[in-house]
Short mmCIF file of C-alpha atoms in Angstrom, two decimals:
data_model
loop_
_atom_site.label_atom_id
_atom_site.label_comp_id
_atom_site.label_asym_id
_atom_site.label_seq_id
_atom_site.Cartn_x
_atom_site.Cartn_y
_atom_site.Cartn_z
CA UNK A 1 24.63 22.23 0.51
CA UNK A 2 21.35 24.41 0.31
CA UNK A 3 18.52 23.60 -2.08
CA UNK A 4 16.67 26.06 -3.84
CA UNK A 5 13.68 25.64 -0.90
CA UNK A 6 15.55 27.48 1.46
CA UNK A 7 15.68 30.29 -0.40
CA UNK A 8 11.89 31.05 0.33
CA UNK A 9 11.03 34.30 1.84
CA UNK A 10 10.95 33.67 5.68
CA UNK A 11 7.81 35.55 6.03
CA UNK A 12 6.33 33.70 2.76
CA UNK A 13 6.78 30.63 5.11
CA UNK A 14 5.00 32.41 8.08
CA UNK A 15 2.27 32.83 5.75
CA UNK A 16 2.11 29.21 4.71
CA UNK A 17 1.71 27.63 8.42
CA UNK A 18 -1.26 27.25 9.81
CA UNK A 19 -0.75 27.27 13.83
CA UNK A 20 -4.75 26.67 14.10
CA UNK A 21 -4.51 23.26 12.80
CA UNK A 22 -2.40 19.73 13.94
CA UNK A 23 0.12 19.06 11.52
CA UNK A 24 1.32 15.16 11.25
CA UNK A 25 4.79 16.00 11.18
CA UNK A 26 4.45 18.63 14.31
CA UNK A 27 2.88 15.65 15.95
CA UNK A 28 5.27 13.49 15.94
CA UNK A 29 8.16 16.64 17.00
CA UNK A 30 5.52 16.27 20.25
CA UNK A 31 6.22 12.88 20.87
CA UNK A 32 10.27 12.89 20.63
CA UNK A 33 10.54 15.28 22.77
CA UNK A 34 11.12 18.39 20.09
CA UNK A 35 10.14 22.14 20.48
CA UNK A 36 9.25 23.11 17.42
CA UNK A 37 5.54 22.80 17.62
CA UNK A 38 1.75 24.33 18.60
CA UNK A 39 -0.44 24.22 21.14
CA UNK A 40 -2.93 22.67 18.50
CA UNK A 41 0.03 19.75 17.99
CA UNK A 42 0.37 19.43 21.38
CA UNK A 43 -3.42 18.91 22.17
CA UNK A 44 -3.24 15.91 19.44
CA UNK A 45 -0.61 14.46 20.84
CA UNK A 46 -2.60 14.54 24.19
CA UNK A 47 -5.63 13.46 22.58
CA UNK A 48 -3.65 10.65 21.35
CA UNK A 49 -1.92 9.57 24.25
CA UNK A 50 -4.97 9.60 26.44
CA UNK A 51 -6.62 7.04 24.03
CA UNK A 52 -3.28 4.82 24.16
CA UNK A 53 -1.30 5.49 26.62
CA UNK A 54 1.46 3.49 25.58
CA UNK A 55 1.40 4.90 22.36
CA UNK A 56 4.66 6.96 22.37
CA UNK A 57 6.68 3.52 22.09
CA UNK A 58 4.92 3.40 18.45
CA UNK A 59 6.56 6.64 17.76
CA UNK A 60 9.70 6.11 19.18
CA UNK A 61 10.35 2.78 18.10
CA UNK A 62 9.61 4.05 14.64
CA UNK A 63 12.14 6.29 15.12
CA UNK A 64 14.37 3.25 16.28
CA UNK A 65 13.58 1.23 13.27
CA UNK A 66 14.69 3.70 11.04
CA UNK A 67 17.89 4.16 12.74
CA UNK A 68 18.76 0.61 12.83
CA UNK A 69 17.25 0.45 8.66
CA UNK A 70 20.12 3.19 7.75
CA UNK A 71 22.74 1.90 9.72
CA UNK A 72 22.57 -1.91 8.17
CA UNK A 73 22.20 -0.81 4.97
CA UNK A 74 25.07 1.46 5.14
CA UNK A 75 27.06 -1.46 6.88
CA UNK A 76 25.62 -4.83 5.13
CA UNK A 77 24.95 -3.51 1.91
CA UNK A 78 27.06 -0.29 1.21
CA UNK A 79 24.23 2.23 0.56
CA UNK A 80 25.91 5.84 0.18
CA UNK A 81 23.30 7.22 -1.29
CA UNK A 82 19.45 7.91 0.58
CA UNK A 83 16.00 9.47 -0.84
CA UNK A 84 14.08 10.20 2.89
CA UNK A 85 10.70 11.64 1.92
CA UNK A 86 8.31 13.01 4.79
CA UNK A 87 11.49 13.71 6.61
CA UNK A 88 9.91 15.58 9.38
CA UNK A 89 11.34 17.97 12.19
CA UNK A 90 15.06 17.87 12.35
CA UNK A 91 15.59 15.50 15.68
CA UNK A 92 18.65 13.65 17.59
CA UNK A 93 20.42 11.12 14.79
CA UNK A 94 18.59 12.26 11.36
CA UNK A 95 19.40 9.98 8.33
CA UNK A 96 22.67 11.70 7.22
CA UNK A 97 24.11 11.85 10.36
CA UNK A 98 23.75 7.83 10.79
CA UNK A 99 24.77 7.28 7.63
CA UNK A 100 27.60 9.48 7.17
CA UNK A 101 28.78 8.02 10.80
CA UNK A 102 29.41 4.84 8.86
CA UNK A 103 30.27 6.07 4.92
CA UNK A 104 31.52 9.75 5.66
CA UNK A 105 30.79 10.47 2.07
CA UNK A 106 27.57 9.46 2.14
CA UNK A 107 24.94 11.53 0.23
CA UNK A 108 20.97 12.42 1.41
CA UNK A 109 18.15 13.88 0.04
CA UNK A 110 15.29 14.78 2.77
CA UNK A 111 12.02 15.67 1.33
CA UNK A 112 8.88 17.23 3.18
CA UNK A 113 6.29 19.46 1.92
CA UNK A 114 5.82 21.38 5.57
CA UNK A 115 6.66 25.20 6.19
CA UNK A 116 7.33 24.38 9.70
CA UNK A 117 9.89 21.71 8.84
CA UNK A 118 11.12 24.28 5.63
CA UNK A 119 11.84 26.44 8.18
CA UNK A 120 14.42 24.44 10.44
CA UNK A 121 15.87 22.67 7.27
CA UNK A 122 19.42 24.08 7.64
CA UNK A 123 19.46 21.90 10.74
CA UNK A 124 18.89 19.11 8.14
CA UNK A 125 21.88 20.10 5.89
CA UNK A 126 25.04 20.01 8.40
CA UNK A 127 26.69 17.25 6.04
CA UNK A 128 30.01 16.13 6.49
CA UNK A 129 32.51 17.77 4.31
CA UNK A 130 33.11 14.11 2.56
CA UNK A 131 29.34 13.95 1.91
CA UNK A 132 26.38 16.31 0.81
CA UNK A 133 23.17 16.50 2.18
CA UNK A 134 20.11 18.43 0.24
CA UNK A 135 16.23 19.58 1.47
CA UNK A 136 13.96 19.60 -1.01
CA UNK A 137 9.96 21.25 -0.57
CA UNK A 138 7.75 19.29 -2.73
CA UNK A 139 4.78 17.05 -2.07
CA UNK A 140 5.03 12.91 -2.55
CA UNK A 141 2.18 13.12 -4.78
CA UNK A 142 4.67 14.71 -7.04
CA UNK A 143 7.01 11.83 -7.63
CA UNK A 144 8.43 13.89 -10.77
CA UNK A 145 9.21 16.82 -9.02
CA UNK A 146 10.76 14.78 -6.03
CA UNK A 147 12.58 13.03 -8.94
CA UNK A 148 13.95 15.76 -10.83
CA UNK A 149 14.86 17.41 -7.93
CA UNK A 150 17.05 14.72 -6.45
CA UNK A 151 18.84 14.01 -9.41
CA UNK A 152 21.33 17.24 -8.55
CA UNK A 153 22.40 15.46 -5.59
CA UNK A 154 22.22 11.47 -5.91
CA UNK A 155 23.45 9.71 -8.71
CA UNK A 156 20.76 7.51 -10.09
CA UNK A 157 23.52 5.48 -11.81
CA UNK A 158 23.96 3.70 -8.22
CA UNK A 159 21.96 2.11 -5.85
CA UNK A 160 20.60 4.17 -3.04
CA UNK A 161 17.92 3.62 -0.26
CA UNK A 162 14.10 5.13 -0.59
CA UNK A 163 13.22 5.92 3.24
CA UNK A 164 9.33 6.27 3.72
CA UNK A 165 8.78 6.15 7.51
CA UNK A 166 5.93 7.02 9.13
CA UNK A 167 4.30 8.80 5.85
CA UNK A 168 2.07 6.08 3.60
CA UNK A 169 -0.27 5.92 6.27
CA UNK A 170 -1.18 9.58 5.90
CA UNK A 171 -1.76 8.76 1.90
CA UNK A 172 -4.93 6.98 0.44
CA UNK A 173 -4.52 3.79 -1.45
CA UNK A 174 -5.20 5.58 -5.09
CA UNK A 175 -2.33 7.35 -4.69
CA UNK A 176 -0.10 5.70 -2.37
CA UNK A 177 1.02 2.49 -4.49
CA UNK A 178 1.17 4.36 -7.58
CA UNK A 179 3.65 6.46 -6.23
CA UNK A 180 5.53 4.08 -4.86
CA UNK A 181 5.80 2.32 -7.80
CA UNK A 182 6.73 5.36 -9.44
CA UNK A 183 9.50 6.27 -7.79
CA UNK A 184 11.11 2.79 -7.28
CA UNK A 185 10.69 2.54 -10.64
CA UNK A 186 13.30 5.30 -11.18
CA UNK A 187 15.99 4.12 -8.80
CA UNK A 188 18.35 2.13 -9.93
CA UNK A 189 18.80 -2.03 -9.41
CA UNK A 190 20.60 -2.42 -6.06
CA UNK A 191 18.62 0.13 -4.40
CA UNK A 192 16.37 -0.45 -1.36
CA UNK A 193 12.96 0.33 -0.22
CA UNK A 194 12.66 0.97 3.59
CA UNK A 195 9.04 1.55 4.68
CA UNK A 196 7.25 1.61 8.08
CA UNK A 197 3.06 1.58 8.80
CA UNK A 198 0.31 2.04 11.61
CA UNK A 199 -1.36 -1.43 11.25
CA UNK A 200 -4.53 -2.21 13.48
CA UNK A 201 -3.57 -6.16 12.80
CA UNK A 202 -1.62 -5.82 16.19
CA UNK A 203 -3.42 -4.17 18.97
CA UNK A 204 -6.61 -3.15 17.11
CA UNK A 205 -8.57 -1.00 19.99
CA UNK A 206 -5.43 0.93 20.88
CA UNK A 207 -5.06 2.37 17.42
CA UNK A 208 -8.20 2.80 16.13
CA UNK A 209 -8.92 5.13 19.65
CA UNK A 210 -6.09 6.90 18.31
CA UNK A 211 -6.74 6.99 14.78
CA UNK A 212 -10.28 8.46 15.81
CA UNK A 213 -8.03 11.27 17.51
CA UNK A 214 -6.38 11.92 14.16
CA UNK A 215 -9.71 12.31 11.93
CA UNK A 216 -11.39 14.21 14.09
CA UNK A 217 -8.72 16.81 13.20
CA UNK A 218 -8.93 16.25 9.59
CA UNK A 219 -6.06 14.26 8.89
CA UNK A 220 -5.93 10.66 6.14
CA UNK A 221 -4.76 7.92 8.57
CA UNK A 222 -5.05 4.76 7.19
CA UNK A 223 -4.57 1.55 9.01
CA UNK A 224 -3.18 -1.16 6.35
CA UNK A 225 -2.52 -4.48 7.52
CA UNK A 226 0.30 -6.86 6.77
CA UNK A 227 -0.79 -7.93 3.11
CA UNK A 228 -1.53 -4.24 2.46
CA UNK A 229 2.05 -3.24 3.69
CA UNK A 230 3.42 -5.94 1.67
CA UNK A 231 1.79 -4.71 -1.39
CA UNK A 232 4.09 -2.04 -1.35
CA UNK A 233 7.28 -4.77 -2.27
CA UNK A 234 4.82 -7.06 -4.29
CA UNK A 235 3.00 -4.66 -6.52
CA UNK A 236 6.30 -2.61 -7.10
CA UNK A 237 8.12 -4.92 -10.25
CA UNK A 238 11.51 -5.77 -9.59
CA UNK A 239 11.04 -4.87 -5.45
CA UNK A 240 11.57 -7.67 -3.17
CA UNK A 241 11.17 -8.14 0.32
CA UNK A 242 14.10 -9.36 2.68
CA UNK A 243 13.97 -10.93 5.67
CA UNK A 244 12.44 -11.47 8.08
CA UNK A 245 9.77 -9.93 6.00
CA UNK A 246 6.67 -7.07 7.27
CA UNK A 247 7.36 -7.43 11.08
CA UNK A 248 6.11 -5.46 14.08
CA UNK A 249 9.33 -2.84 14.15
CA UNK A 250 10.55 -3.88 17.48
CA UNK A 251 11.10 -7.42 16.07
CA UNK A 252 13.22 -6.00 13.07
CA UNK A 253 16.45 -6.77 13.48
CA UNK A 254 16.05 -6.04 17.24
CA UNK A 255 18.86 -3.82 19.10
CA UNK A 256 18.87 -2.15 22.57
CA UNK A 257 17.21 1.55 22.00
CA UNK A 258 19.99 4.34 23.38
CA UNK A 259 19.24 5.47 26.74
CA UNK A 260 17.07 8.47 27.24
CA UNK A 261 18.70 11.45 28.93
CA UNK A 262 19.10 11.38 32.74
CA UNK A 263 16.62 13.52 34.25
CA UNK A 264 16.33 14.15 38.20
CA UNK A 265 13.15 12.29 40.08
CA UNK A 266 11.75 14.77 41.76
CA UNK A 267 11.94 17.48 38.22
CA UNK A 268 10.38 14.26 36.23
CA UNK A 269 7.20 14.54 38.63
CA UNK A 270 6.85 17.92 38.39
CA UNK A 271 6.53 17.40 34.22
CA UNK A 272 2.75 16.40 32.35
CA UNK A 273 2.47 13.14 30.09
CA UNK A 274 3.75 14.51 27.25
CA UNK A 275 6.56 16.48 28.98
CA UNK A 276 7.57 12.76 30.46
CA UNK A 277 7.92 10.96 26.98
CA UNK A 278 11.20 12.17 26.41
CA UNK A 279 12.71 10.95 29.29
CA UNK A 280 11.40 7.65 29.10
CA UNK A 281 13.31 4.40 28.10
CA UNK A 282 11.37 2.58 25.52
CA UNK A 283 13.59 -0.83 25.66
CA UNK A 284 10.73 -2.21 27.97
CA UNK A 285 8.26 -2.00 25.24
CA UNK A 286 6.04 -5.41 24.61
CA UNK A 287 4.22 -6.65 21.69
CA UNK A 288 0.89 -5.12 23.02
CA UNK A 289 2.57 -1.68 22.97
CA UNK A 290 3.35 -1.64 19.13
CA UNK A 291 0.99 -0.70 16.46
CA UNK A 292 3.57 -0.36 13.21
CA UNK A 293 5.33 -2.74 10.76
CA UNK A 294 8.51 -2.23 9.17
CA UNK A 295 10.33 -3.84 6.45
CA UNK A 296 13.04 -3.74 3.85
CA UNK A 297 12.88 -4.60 0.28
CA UNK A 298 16.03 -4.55 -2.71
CA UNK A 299 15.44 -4.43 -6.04
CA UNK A 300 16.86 -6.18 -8.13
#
């Protein structure tokens, strides 16, 4: 069921994207394989994957984490109910369509504070008719907002799941811990924090080549290591972490990534790098290919 953002003037959204500069969220559309992106995205994605070649297996194995983070906490733990802020560009297997796969009545809440991703939000909202899924334009640095908001579609009377993928690392510490804080502290006791991070703890050189990429185009990227991911459970009251703990996401709760659609040989040549990434299997990845942590926590 539509929120209130997609009511927005289609050419008020025009207005509010800026094709001249890389936007994180365009980004990462580049790197799974989307459409819905600039030639300025694509030339940081480039920029990026010259520096670490590899570095599409952080990306999708991110991706991969978060699929396998929905789908046990729908299955071990019953959560119906899930708050995914810095959603991103609708892609294959969003969060309500994993969930509701498991609970059909499951209930989701995707938040991002990008015209580009305002835009294709309907494709975020095909809910199940058992369940209800809502898109709401705010920034995270508005927990209230996000809050308020989210109350007309989750019940905050039952536990529910707080998905931050891929987004603290774009936030400075001043404001990222707060706000974490802030909004666990709203949720009720049963509910779970899933969060994943670019770390340089792992395979320091490869990510700092790309996180030179990244500032050079203006954006925050902030490389927090383990202890500084695990502040995020340890700082928040109530929040704590479960096993097995802040882990390189590959090595969280570790299943077999789907299979990337067949593509013929002689086509595959014919494509560039970043062209290729969508076609290639990432279940060969190694420790030296991974740059981000992932981890679980339940409050209590």
């Amino acid at each position: 069921m539509p929120g209130d953002a997609l009511s927005q003037d289609p050419a008020e959204l025009r207005r509010r994207i800026d094709t001249t500069k890389a936007h994180p969220a365009r980004v990462y559309d580049v790197f799974l394989g989307g459409k819905d992106n600039y030639p300025t995205d694509r030339a940081a994605a480039a920029a990026a994957l010259a520096a670490n070649p590899r570095g599409y297996l952080d990306v999708r194995h991110n991706r991969d984490f978060m699929r396998r983070a929905v789908t046990r906490l729908a299955t071990e733990h019953g959560i119906r109910q899930f708050l995914d802020i810095g959603t991103g560009l609708p892609t294959a297997d969003n969060v309500h369509q994993i969930a509701q796969r498991i609970i059909p009545e499951s209930r989701v809440v995707y938040v991002d504070h990008d015209p580009v991703v305002l835009a294709h939000a309907r494709a975020l909202l095909t809910s199940g008719p058992e369940g209800r899924t809502d898109y709401i334009d705010a920034d995270l640095r508005n927990p209230d907002q996000i809050l308020e908001q989210a109350r007309k579609t989750l019940d905050f009377d039952e536990p529910m799941a707080l998905v931050l993928v891929a987004l603290l690392h774009f936030v400075e510490d001043e404001d990222a811990y707060p706000i974490v804080r802030d909004l666990m502290d709203a949720l009720p006791s049963g509910s779970h924090l899933v969060i994943s991070h670019i770390t340089e703890d792992l395979n320091a050189e490869n990510i700092r080549a790309v996180q030179r990429t990244y500032t050079e185009r203006g954006f925050t990227f902030v490389l927090r290591s383990k202890e500084e991911v695990e502040r995020f459970f340890t700082e928040t009251p109530g929040t704590e972490l479960e096993e097995p703990g802040v882990v390189p996401v590959h090595h969280w709760f570790p299943s077999p990534a789907p299979a990337p659609e067949a593509v013929d040989a002689a086509y595959f040549e014919t494509l560039d790098d970043i062209e290729k990434i969508r076609y290639r299997d990432i279940n060969d990845v190694t420790d030296a290919d991974i740059n981000v942590y992932g981890a679980v926590g339940r409050k209590a």
